[in-house]
XYZ file of C-alpha atoms in Angstrom:
682
model
C -125.693 151.351 -14.255
C -123.057 151.159 -11.661
C -119.789 152.920 -12.451
C -118.077 152.754 -9.408
C -114.116 152.596 -9.433
C -112.559 148.997 -9.635
C -112.082 147.593 -6.047
C -115.432 149.163 -5.013
C -118.502 147.612 -4.207
C -119.836 145.132 -1.756
C -117.675 144.273 1.195
C -114.304 144.987 -0.466
C -114.430 148.635 -0.757
C -111.757 150.623 0.747
C -112.167 154.182 2.007
C -111.775 156.704 -0.810
C -109.041 158.999 -0.149
C -109.859 162.222 2.129
C -109.890 165.197 0.032
C -107.490 167.920 0.773
C -104.855 168.423 3.578
C -105.491 170.734 6.139
C -103.938 172.176 9.393
C -105.455 172.132 12.905
C -105.426 175.911 12.799
C -107.555 175.948 9.757
C -109.988 173.240 10.750
C -110.698 175.401 13.978
C -111.109 178.475 12.130
C -113.415 176.656 9.833
C -115.509 175.638 12.871
C -115.897 179.315 13.957
C -117.107 180.300 10.344
C -119.432 177.381 10.002
C -121.456 178.618 12.958
C -121.214 182.505 12.532
C -124.011 184.293 10.881
C -121.423 186.953 9.918
C -120.979 185.420 6.437
C -124.655 185.609 5.182
C -125.811 188.969 3.782
C -128.200 189.735 6.670
C -125.832 188.506 9.297
C -128.664 186.294 10.590
C -127.945 182.757 8.944
C -124.772 180.439 9.318
C -124.137 177.213 7.606
C -125.204 175.458 10.838
C -128.869 177.019 10.674
C -129.389 174.469 7.928
C -126.554 171.825 8.792
C -127.151 171.506 12.421
C -125.066 168.892 14.335
C -128.076 167.598 16.359
C -129.718 166.294 12.987
C -126.332 165.016 11.617
C -125.827 168.334 9.769
C -128.930 168.550 8.106
C -131.996 170.464 9.027
C -134.890 167.778 9.470
C -136.950 169.841 6.688
C -138.733 168.482 3.808
C -136.570 171.096 1.785
C -134.403 173.650 3.129
C -135.149 177.161 3.941
C -132.626 179.819 3.033
C -132.528 183.564 3.287
C -134.515 185.586 5.812
C -135.261 182.430 7.847
C -135.392 182.572 11.525
C -134.732 179.503 13.676
C -132.920 176.094 13.430
C -133.781 172.869 11.870
C -137.529 171.939 11.440
C -138.553 175.167 13.601
C -137.061 177.483 10.997
C -139.743 179.857 9.499
C -140.351 182.831 7.320
C -137.556 182.235 4.905
C -137.161 181.443 1.258
C -138.102 177.841 0.542
C -135.767 175.887 -1.262
C -136.586 173.114 -3.912
C -134.348 170.198 -2.288
C -133.827 168.712 0.732
C -130.922 169.747 2.738
C -128.295 166.919 2.963
C -126.023 165.866 5.880
C -122.216 166.492 5.801
C -121.036 163.621 7.656
C -118.003 162.185 5.708
C -118.086 164.949 2.789
C -114.537 164.933 2.870
C -114.328 161.642 1.313
C -116.605 162.442 -1.692
C -115.805 163.749 -5.243
C -119.263 165.103 -6.128
C -121.290 167.341 -4.075
C -125.030 168.855 -4.139
C -127.846 166.693 -5.038
C -127.108 166.927 -8.765
C -123.375 166.519 -8.293
C -122.373 169.760 -10.003
C -119.548 170.517 -7.529
C -116.238 168.538 -7.575
C -114.675 170.069 -4.498
C -115.707 171.333 -0.890
C -114.365 174.713 -1.840
C -116.382 174.833 -4.850
C -119.646 173.892 -3.036
C -119.194 176.453 -0.367
C -119.498 179.349 -2.557
C -122.837 177.961 -3.873
C -125.078 178.549 -0.675
C -123.043 181.332 0.367
C -123.752 183.596 -2.607
C -127.140 182.064 -3.485
C -129.737 184.779 -3.507
C -132.172 182.371 -1.791
C -129.838 180.923 0.659
C -127.293 182.962 2.468
C -127.605 186.066 0.069
C -124.136 187.243 0.538
C -121.250 188.575 -1.678
C -117.647 188.360 -1.890
C -117.268 191.804 -0.819
C -119.581 191.703 2.165
C -117.736 188.466 3.316
C -114.159 190.126 3.128
C -115.520 193.419 4.871
C -117.320 191.521 7.506
C -114.352 189.321 8.677
C -111.850 192.209 8.264
C -113.814 194.132 10.897
C -113.256 191.681 13.364
C -109.732 191.776 14.904
C -109.699 188.161 16.150
C -110.774 186.965 12.766
C -107.914 188.711 11.189
C -105.527 187.189 13.727
C -106.969 183.598 13.343
C -106.628 184.078 9.396
C -103.050 185.133 9.625
C -102.446 182.065 12.115
C -103.991 179.622 9.864
C -102.757 180.664 6.723
C -99.177 181.544 8.011
C -99.195 185.208 6.894
C -99.237 188.756 8.362
C -102.518 189.708 10.098
C -102.165 193.128 8.094
C -102.654 191.102 4.786
C -106.500 191.279 3.421
C -108.579 188.124 4.087
C -109.026 186.405 0.720
C -112.158 184.612 -0.348
C -110.244 181.385 -0.990
C -108.951 181.441 2.675
C -112.706 181.326 3.624
C -113.845 178.530 1.327
C -110.416 176.462 2.515
C -111.210 177.022 6.213
C -114.887 175.973 5.642
C -113.730 173.061 3.530
C -111.090 172.138 6.367
C -113.814 171.837 9.106
C -116.228 169.817 6.825
C -113.439 167.247 6.203
C -113.070 166.825 10.043
C -117.002 165.502 10.159
C -116.127 161.773 10.075
C -118.452 159.319 10.972
C -116.833 155.778 11.400
C -117.205 154.588 14.798
C -120.868 153.287 14.833
C -122.045 149.925 16.332
C -122.045 148.595 12.539
C -118.177 149.572 12.565
C -117.742 147.713 15.826
C -119.385 144.612 14.438
C -117.573 144.734 11.284
C -114.099 144.859 13.315
C -115.154 141.595 15.309
C -117.709 142.632 17.914
C -120.412 140.179 17.084
C -122.537 141.663 19.933
C -122.539 145.124 18.508
C -125.799 144.385 16.490
C -128.682 142.694 17.422
C -130.145 139.482 15.844
C -132.736 141.601 13.731
C -129.992 144.033 12.713
C -127.655 141.236 11.471
C -130.607 140.005 9.309
C -131.193 143.447 7.932
C -127.468 143.861 7.129
C -127.804 140.189 5.226
C -130.571 141.678 3.270
C -129.105 144.896 2.499
C -125.937 143.551 1.159
C -127.364 140.371 -0.411
C -129.189 139.396 -3.484
C -132.473 140.644 -2.201
C -131.707 144.457 -1.522
C -128.523 144.750 -3.553
C -128.323 148.199 -1.529
C -124.479 147.892 -1.615
C -124.300 148.307 -5.006
C -125.153 152.227 -4.836
C -124.590 152.551 -0.859
C -121.004 151.423 -0.932
C -119.592 150.495 2.358
C -117.800 151.479 4.484
C -119.216 155.140 3.813
C -122.571 153.609 2.534
C -122.557 156.234 -0.104
C -120.956 156.793 -3.593
C -120.357 159.621 -6.095
C -122.819 157.862 -8.598
C -125.560 159.588 -9.981
C -128.962 157.393 -10.014
C -132.345 157.808 -11.459
C -134.447 155.497 -9.525
C -137.696 157.227 -10.423
C -138.372 159.237 -7.284
C -141.962 160.330 -7.086
C -142.483 163.853 -8.061
C -143.669 166.358 -5.669
C -147.322 167.609 -6.047
C -147.472 171.350 -7.332
C -143.831 171.348 -8.175
C -142.247 171.426 -11.523
C -140.444 168.095 -12.439
C -136.725 168.270 -11.025
C -134.540 166.995 -13.722
C -131.466 166.767 -11.508
C -128.001 166.161 -13.199
C -129.691 166.127 -16.629
C -129.917 169.889 -16.832
C -125.946 170.380 -15.959
C -123.871 171.396 -19.083
C -123.339 169.343 -21.232
C -126.936 168.101 -20.911
C -127.370 164.460 -20.819
C -130.926 163.025 -21.241
C -129.818 159.814 -19.698
C -129.305 161.824 -16.343
C -132.798 163.438 -16.361
C -134.220 162.749 -12.806
C -130.816 161.451 -11.571
C -129.374 162.526 -8.190
C -126.241 161.583 -6.182
C -126.283 158.666 -4.057
C -126.785 159.930 -0.564
C -125.078 158.549 2.737
C -126.883 156.106 4.970
C -124.741 156.844 7.952
C -126.679 158.667 11.061
C -129.819 158.086 8.689
C -132.035 157.978 11.693
C -131.390 161.667 12.149
C -131.689 162.918 8.609
C -135.347 162.489 7.727
C -137.188 163.382 5.501
C -135.590 161.482 2.717
C -134.792 161.799 -1.011
C -133.962 164.888 -2.932
C -137.193 166.700 -2.178
C -138.148 165.216 1.049
C -140.861 162.800 -0.462
C -140.614 160.292 2.273
C -140.979 161.209 5.974
C -140.484 157.695 7.283
C -137.390 155.422 6.772
C -139.988 152.532 6.423
C -141.458 154.366 3.353
C -138.172 154.802 1.805
C -137.525 150.937 2.148
C -140.973 150.128 0.714
C -140.412 152.324 -2.273
C -137.166 150.836 -3.090
C -137.976 147.315 -2.524
C -141.044 147.801 -4.681
C -138.673 149.244 -7.304
C -137.044 145.764 -7.358
C -140.134 143.581 -8.280
C -140.323 143.999 -11.744
C -142.981 142.000 -13.680
C -140.310 140.623 -16.069
C -138.505 139.053 -13.257
C -140.691 138.071 -10.326
C -138.655 134.943 -9.723
C -135.709 136.960 -8.601
C -137.913 138.034 -5.148
C -137.136 135.444 -2.812
C -140.487 135.579 -0.674
C -140.248 131.854 -0.080
C -137.104 132.463 2.175
C -138.762 133.225 5.577
C -135.668 133.743 7.440
C -134.329 136.389 6.790
C -136.125 137.459 3.596
C -139.808 137.195 4.435
C -139.080 140.258 6.817
C -136.599 141.949 4.466
C -138.002 145.338 4.736
C -138.386 145.110 8.483
C -134.813 143.951 9.017
C -133.423 146.409 6.462
C -134.889 149.354 8.528
C -133.416 147.890 11.888
C -130.177 147.536 10.310
C -130.005 151.168 8.646
C -130.984 152.765 12.102
C -127.781 151.022 13.863
C -125.278 153.462 12.173
C -125.384 156.764 14.114
C -122.078 157.507 15.758
C -122.184 159.045 19.152
C -119.191 161.152 18.729
C -116.879 162.824 16.165
C -113.864 160.505 15.125
C -110.583 161.743 14.525
C -109.472 162.869 11.097
C -108.441 159.547 9.328
C -105.005 159.624 7.625
C -105.973 156.801 5.574
C -104.775 156.917 1.915
C -105.466 154.473 -0.667
C -102.067 153.063 -2.135
C -101.334 152.674 -5.703
C -101.625 148.951 -6.957
C -98.034 147.710 -7.376
C -97.471 144.661 -9.464
C -95.539 141.830 -7.849
C -92.007 142.791 -6.960
C -88.881 141.453 -8.706
C -88.028 138.000 -7.351
C -91.491 136.709 -6.757
C -91.742 134.005 -6.810
C -88.140 132.816 -6.390
C -87.595 130.852 -9.686
C -84.023 132.143 -10.207
C -80.650 130.454 -11.107
C -79.907 126.996 -12.313
C -83.607 125.819 -11.069
C -84.801 126.753 -14.794
C -82.636 123.949 -16.168
C -84.472 121.424 -14.395
C -87.697 122.030 -16.312
C -87.034 119.522 -18.956
C -87.221 116.637 -16.782
C -90.526 117.513 -15.117
C -93.423 114.895 -15.372
C -97.072 115.820 -16.261
C -99.337 116.323 -12.906
C -102.433 114.310 -12.491
C -105.824 116.017 -13.371
C -106.989 116.044 -9.973
C -104.034 117.698 -8.165
C -105.300 121.144 -8.922
C -108.654 120.469 -7.839
C -108.075 119.955 -4.377
C -107.978 123.778 -4.124
C -111.075 124.274 -6.376
C -113.386 124.622 -3.168
C -111.958 128.107 -2.674
C -112.842 128.879 -6.264
C -116.400 127.970 -6.030
C -116.803 129.875 -2.831
C -115.201 132.845 -4.347
C -117.735 132.490 -7.622
C -120.427 132.285 -4.910
C -121.827 134.516 -2.276
C -119.140 134.119 0.023
C -118.656 137.478 1.978
C -116.970 138.158 5.398
C -116.166 140.653 7.500
C -112.300 141.077 9.122
C -110.994 142.472 11.939
C -108.190 144.796 11.483
C -106.523 148.023 12.154
C -108.372 151.167 10.438
C -105.639 151.925 7.931
C -104.364 150.782 4.740
C -100.930 148.904 5.136
C -98.180 149.046 2.573
C -98.354 145.273 2.233
C -97.252 144.736 -1.130
C -93.944 143.047 0.050
C -96.256 140.490 1.734
C -96.876 139.411 -1.674
C -93.549 137.590 -2.061
C -92.937 134.095 -1.193
C -90.357 131.205 -1.385
C -91.375 128.679 -4.072
C -88.146 126.649 -4.748
C -88.505 124.266 -7.632
C -88.371 120.698 -6.273
C -86.219 117.730 -7.963
C -88.326 116.148 -10.822
C -88.927 112.968 -8.950
C -90.526 115.049 -5.984
C -92.448 117.451 -8.280
C -95.876 115.710 -8.413
C -95.995 115.111 -4.728
C -94.869 118.598 -3.935
C -97.670 120.108 -6.032
C -100.100 117.741 -4.511
C -99.154 118.834 -0.980
C -99.186 122.409 -1.793
C -102.719 122.276 -3.418
C -104.115 120.454 -0.533
C -103.378 123.420 1.785
C -106.478 125.146 0.830
C -106.472 128.069 3.193
C -102.427 128.967 2.897
C -102.150 131.699 0.292
C -98.525 131.034 -0.166
C -98.925 127.259 -0.757
C -101.496 127.671 -3.411
C -99.624 130.540 -5.161
C -96.415 128.140 -5.112
C -98.803 125.466 -6.705
C -99.996 127.559 -9.246
C -96.301 128.945 -10.078
C -94.780 125.445 -10.240
C -97.760 124.507 -12.502
C -97.009 127.155 -14.764
C -93.139 126.296 -15.010
C -94.326 123.087 -15.837
C -96.479 124.074 -18.478
C -93.968 126.454 -19.746
C -91.493 123.777 -20.316
C -93.898 121.442 -22.071
C -96.084 123.852 -24.392
C -97.222 120.941 -26.398
C -98.873 119.067 -23.503
C -102.554 120.469 -23.742
C -103.557 118.808 -20.559
C -100.805 120.209 -18.337
C -101.682 123.772 -20.025
C -105.296 123.142 -18.668
C -104.044 122.181 -15.286
C -101.950 124.950 -14.797
C -104.608 127.331 -15.860
C -106.842 125.770 -13.412
C -104.406 126.207 -10.557
C -103.873 129.793 -11.410
C -107.547 130.550 -11.315
C -107.987 128.622 -8.100
C -105.239 130.729 -6.575
C -106.741 134.095 -7.623
C -110.228 132.712 -6.460
C -108.402 132.229 -2.944
C -106.905 135.698 -3.075
C -110.510 137.122 -3.965
C -111.763 135.459 -0.843
C -109.143 136.879 1.331
C -109.818 140.263 -0.237
C -113.613 139.819 0.667
C -112.482 139.137 4.518
C -110.578 142.513 4.386
C -113.589 144.797 4.739
C -111.786 148.241 4.765
C -109.094 147.372 2.283
C -106.430 147.092 4.909
C -104.058 144.921 2.605
C -105.296 145.736 -0.832
C -101.808 146.238 -2.131
C -101.045 142.785 -1.457
C -104.086 141.035 -2.672
C -103.473 143.334 -5.750
C -99.886 142.221 -6.312
C -100.773 138.477 -5.705
C -103.640 138.717 -8.202
C -101.730 140.727 -10.941
C -98.620 138.108 -10.391
C -101.157 135.229 -11.036
C -102.839 137.123 -13.955
C -99.344 137.000 -15.568
C -98.957 133.330 -15.620
C -102.769 133.142 -16.487
C -102.836 135.373 -19.424
C -100.154 133.393 -20.981
C -101.736 130.241 -20.434
C -105.084 131.231 -21.706
C -103.546 132.670 -24.969
C -101.637 129.314 -25.379
C -104.888 127.405 -25.107
C -106.948 129.738 -27.364
C -104.438 128.892 -30.166
C -105.170 125.126 -29.634
C -107.309 124.395 -32.938
C -109.368 121.428 -31.101
C -112.338 122.436 -29.204
C -111.823 120.435 -26.023
C -114.379 120.708 -23.483
C -112.380 120.673 -20.521
C -110.041 123.244 -22.086
C -112.913 125.663 -22.996
C -114.291 125.411 -19.431
C -111.083 125.938 -17.739
C -110.599 129.276 -20.048
C -114.144 130.116 -19.072
C -113.488 129.777 -15.350
C -110.205 131.788 -15.603
C -112.482 134.685 -17.245
C -114.938 134.486 -14.508
C -112.275 134.913 -11.643
C -109.333 137.057 -12.916
C -111.244 140.358 -13.193
C -113.359 140.197 -9.975
C -111.490 142.631 -7.931
C -108.742 144.283 -10.339
C -111.163 145.255 -13.120
C -113.847 147.659 -14.023
C -117.684 146.694 -14.306
C -117.222 147.044 -17.975
C -114.409 144.548 -18.295
C -116.067 142.178 -15.988
C -119.272 141.991 -17.806
C -117.008 141.577 -21.193
C -115.195 138.654 -19.403
C -118.395 136.925 -18.159
C -120.191 137.045 -21.572
C -116.866 135.337 -23.213
C -116.912 132.787 -20.409
C -120.756 132.074 -21.170
C -119.776 131.485 -24.819
C -116.941 129.098 -23.723
C -119.154 127.022 -21.374
C -121.878 126.855 -23.981
C -119.762 125.300 -26.409
C -118.102 123.051 -23.937
C -121.414 121.560 -22.618
C -122.865 121.032 -26.235
C -119.730 118.735 -26.618
C -119.480 117.092 -23.200
C -122.462 118.019 -20.519
C -120.004 116.615 -18.042
C -117.174 118.790 -18.822
C -115.039 119.919 -16.042
C -116.198 117.139 -13.675
C -119.713 118.181 -14.238
C -119.065 121.900 -13.169
C -119.090 123.437 -16.498
C -122.892 123.061 -16.709
C -124.223 124.268 -13.328
C -121.762 127.100 -13.518
C -123.294 128.191 -16.942
C -126.495 128.061 -15.182
C -125.059 130.411 -12.644
C -124.150 132.864 -15.207
C -127.535 132.999 -16.738
C -129.354 133.414 -13.391
C -126.671 136.019 -11.796
C -126.594 138.319 -15.158
C -128.971 140.987 -15.290
C -131.501 140.704 -18.137
C -130.135 143.497 -20.148
C -126.713 141.553 -20.155
C -128.181 138.385 -21.392
C -129.471 136.805 -18.235
C -132.390 134.333 -18.265
C -133.683 132.912 -15.225
C -135.835 130.103 -17.133
C -132.828 129.000 -18.899
C -130.756 129.071 -15.813
C -133.130 126.734 -14.192
C -133.115 124.111 -17.270
C -129.488 124.085 -17.219
C -129.386 123.216 -13.438
C -131.784 120.757 -14.015
C -129.619 119.395 -16.904
C -126.466 119.279 -14.491
C -128.437 117.728 -11.944
C -129.240 114.776 -14.307
C -125.713 114.599 -15.470
C -123.826 114.868 -12.160
C -126.344 114.085 -9.122
C -123.655 113.740 -6.693
C -122.292 117.200 -7.212
C -122.546 118.847 -3.925
C -121.840 122.462 -5.016
C -124.424 122.065 -7.842
C -127.073 120.708 -5.500
C -126.595 123.221 -2.991
C -126.875 126.255 -5.651
C -129.578 124.419 -7.410
C -131.531 124.219 -4.007
C -130.656 128.281 -3.610
C -132.282 128.982 -7.011
C -135.240 126.989 -6.182
C -135.742 128.891 -3.239
C -135.424 132.099 -4.932
C -138.073 130.744 -7.599
C -140.728 130.425 -4.881
C -140.275 126.462 -4.893
C -139.211 125.663 -1.361
C -140.291 121.965 -1.915
C -137.786 121.411 -4.627
C -135.259 123.172 -2.709
C -135.624 120.956 0.172
C -135.372 118.089 -2.218
C -132.159 119.018 -3.644
C -130.794 119.690 0.128
C -132.005 116.303 1.011
C -130.040 114.653 -1.612
C -126.771 116.086 -0.332
C -127.080 113.925 2.699
C -126.607 110.962 0.567
C -123.351 112.062 -1.370
C -120.141 110.519 -0.432
C -117.519 113.223 -1.421
C -114.480 112.536 -3.182
C -111.393 112.559 -0.952
C -110.020 115.369 -2.751
C -112.938 117.574 -2.384
C -113.619 117.162 1.313
C -113.217 120.939 2.275
C -115.602 121.731 -0.383
C -118.062 119.253 0.998
C -117.792 120.503 4.369
C -118.437 124.093 3.353
C -121.283 123.285 1.122
C -122.951 121.405 3.865
C -122.684 124.391 5.856
C -124.213 126.513 3.232
C -127.074 124.056 2.715
C -127.719 124.146 6.538
C -127.976 127.678 6.205
C -130.510 127.451 3.495
C -132.321 125.002 5.106
C -132.657 127.201 8.300
C -134.093 130.082 6.199
C -136.622 127.921 4.194
C -137.501 127.197 7.161
C -136.876 123.491 7.752
C -135.261 122.948 11.431
C -135.345 119.099 10.913
C -133.539 119.180 7.573
C -131.058 121.675 8.881
C -130.375 119.518 11.858
C -129.742 116.545 9.393
C -127.265 118.673 7.448
C -125.519 119.689 10.524
C -125.171 116.063 11.603
C -123.638 114.943 8.488
C -121.305 117.931 8.447
C -120.277 117.483 12.179
C -119.623 113.728 11.165
C -117.382 114.722 8.192
C -115.446 117.138 10.324
C -114.987 114.481 13.111
C -113.676 111.849 10.728
C -111.384 114.526 8.962
C -110.024 116.777 11.890
C -107.965 118.721 9.219
C -110.840 120.650 7.865
C -111.771 123.887 8.726
C -114.992 124.085 10.711
C -115.795 127.629 9.742
C -117.928 128.632 12.680
C -120.261 131.842 11.871
C -118.671 134.863 13.704
C -118.829 138.467 12.957
C -114.975 138.813 12.056
C -115.035 135.660 9.883
C -118.331 134.499 8.526
C -116.842 131.214 7.611
C -115.040 130.321 10.968
C -111.880 128.389 11.103
C -108.773 130.451 11.002
C -109.215 134.131 9.881
C -107.170 134.707 6.885
C -106.112 138.101 7.855
C -105.330 137.924 11.423
C -104.606 134.338 11.715
C -106.812 134.218 14.784
C -109.033 130.694 15.197
C -112.519 130.927 15.842
């Protein structure tokens, strides 16, 4: 099960903290030690004999070869054959687990393993200290690196610290993929982009374990790797104390950076070719109990998914050693005092407020539906985490009572302005606080907070390397404070109103997406599922017809062990179609599900129905976005004629409504329009 820390996964993962803090002198000393065989028991093997830079700091062998070996890399001979493959060392400074079984938690702890293992470097602490002490240059370098007298003896801790310092300098973050992620849409070929879409999407789900931007994680995964003929079964992390049967056969998730240089693959080198690895992992995804989740009907890009995935994975090698990054993940602060600026006598005017019309908060609902979907994007930006929490503060003056409704409506229509949407949610919350007996107003306010959180979630998706995580976190935490109050208030209402329950469900689906762990997200999703089931049982058209199809989406997206049911999802989507045939979001998602279910004919039917829908004036941006998504799906079915019709329909809408964002696909902003991070237009 995926157990990554909150904030990781998919495209929203920032870099983990770089372990340790070392001086340039310690790094240089570690580099010398790494390539010097003086540390080994026989004086013939260095770290680089098994971790060679030309091989991405691996050795190119099926399994490693240790003590008494001669030669480097695949040509190494006559040594002790080790039971496991030699892992590469790129980006090990970011890891919290080391070795295939994850038994070491620091580079210092890891370094003494091979150094003193009898079948690897076969050295001893005394030998290391004596061999280094005999070299005057080493005595001088150790004294310089650790700021002490050269007459003091060399300590073993200094040796492991120096080796660790060098290994933390092995940073690979300047590949063609990184250039693509930062806005160079020509860095990858079309085939590699298709492979990336498979890799990160529903088909491959590779990013669940190989988390960007490092494309690895500290998770231990048991994926059923084939046994090695003639060798005993390797229990991996399952034998580490305290023994855990659930970890039998579990190994640490390896990096995919520079993967073209690190064959053979898996913990015992079971696969010689990258194509074999892709075929194995894709077959593991084809479980008999869930064949509908394999989208073979999508000829572009999924029909060639394995080929595309292989082509993407080979685009990651870095040509040079990058500088040591000084990125540090900031703590996630709450919204600072004064955010928003509801102060002084403005509170006294709340009694005069009028209820806001129901549709006022739905103008921002397009962003919510996008955030609940597969809307992922790549953002250009500096390679560092900015201390951006202060940017979460915005001015939000309370308007006079007679202007309140018009002001909220104006703010809510600013779909891509984070401060406007935040202010609209705040104003609605203030109104709800003042009129707690008005249940409809409470529901409207909760929907406004939900739409704002969904919009910030989407901005966070654009922030590929977590550059502005403090700002996104502060904004969401501020909105959650309002949302939790409203949710608790509505939970106490004795009447089971369908729209009320649906609004609470959407809030539970939205708030934890970026700021909660996997367990909390699952709990909230299941709670939302229960609420939506009750809501649609009372009124199938609850929440403007959105409740029914979103419930179907939950059943389709949840894994089976958590209550997912593809058959039930299909039935719910058909019911939603019967109830609200003009719901563009429902039609587009229904087409997607039918395509996944190997029913391209019905998928085409649903997409064709979108052509005749006349969108509500309050949902024009959602209509434009869904027509774009529908066009992309039609292209992948493939159906060029239908894709052109959807394009023409969307172009006509954009021409008639010039205020809408076009969202043209680019590398830095997959939705086009205005990049929400940089403000640059595409």
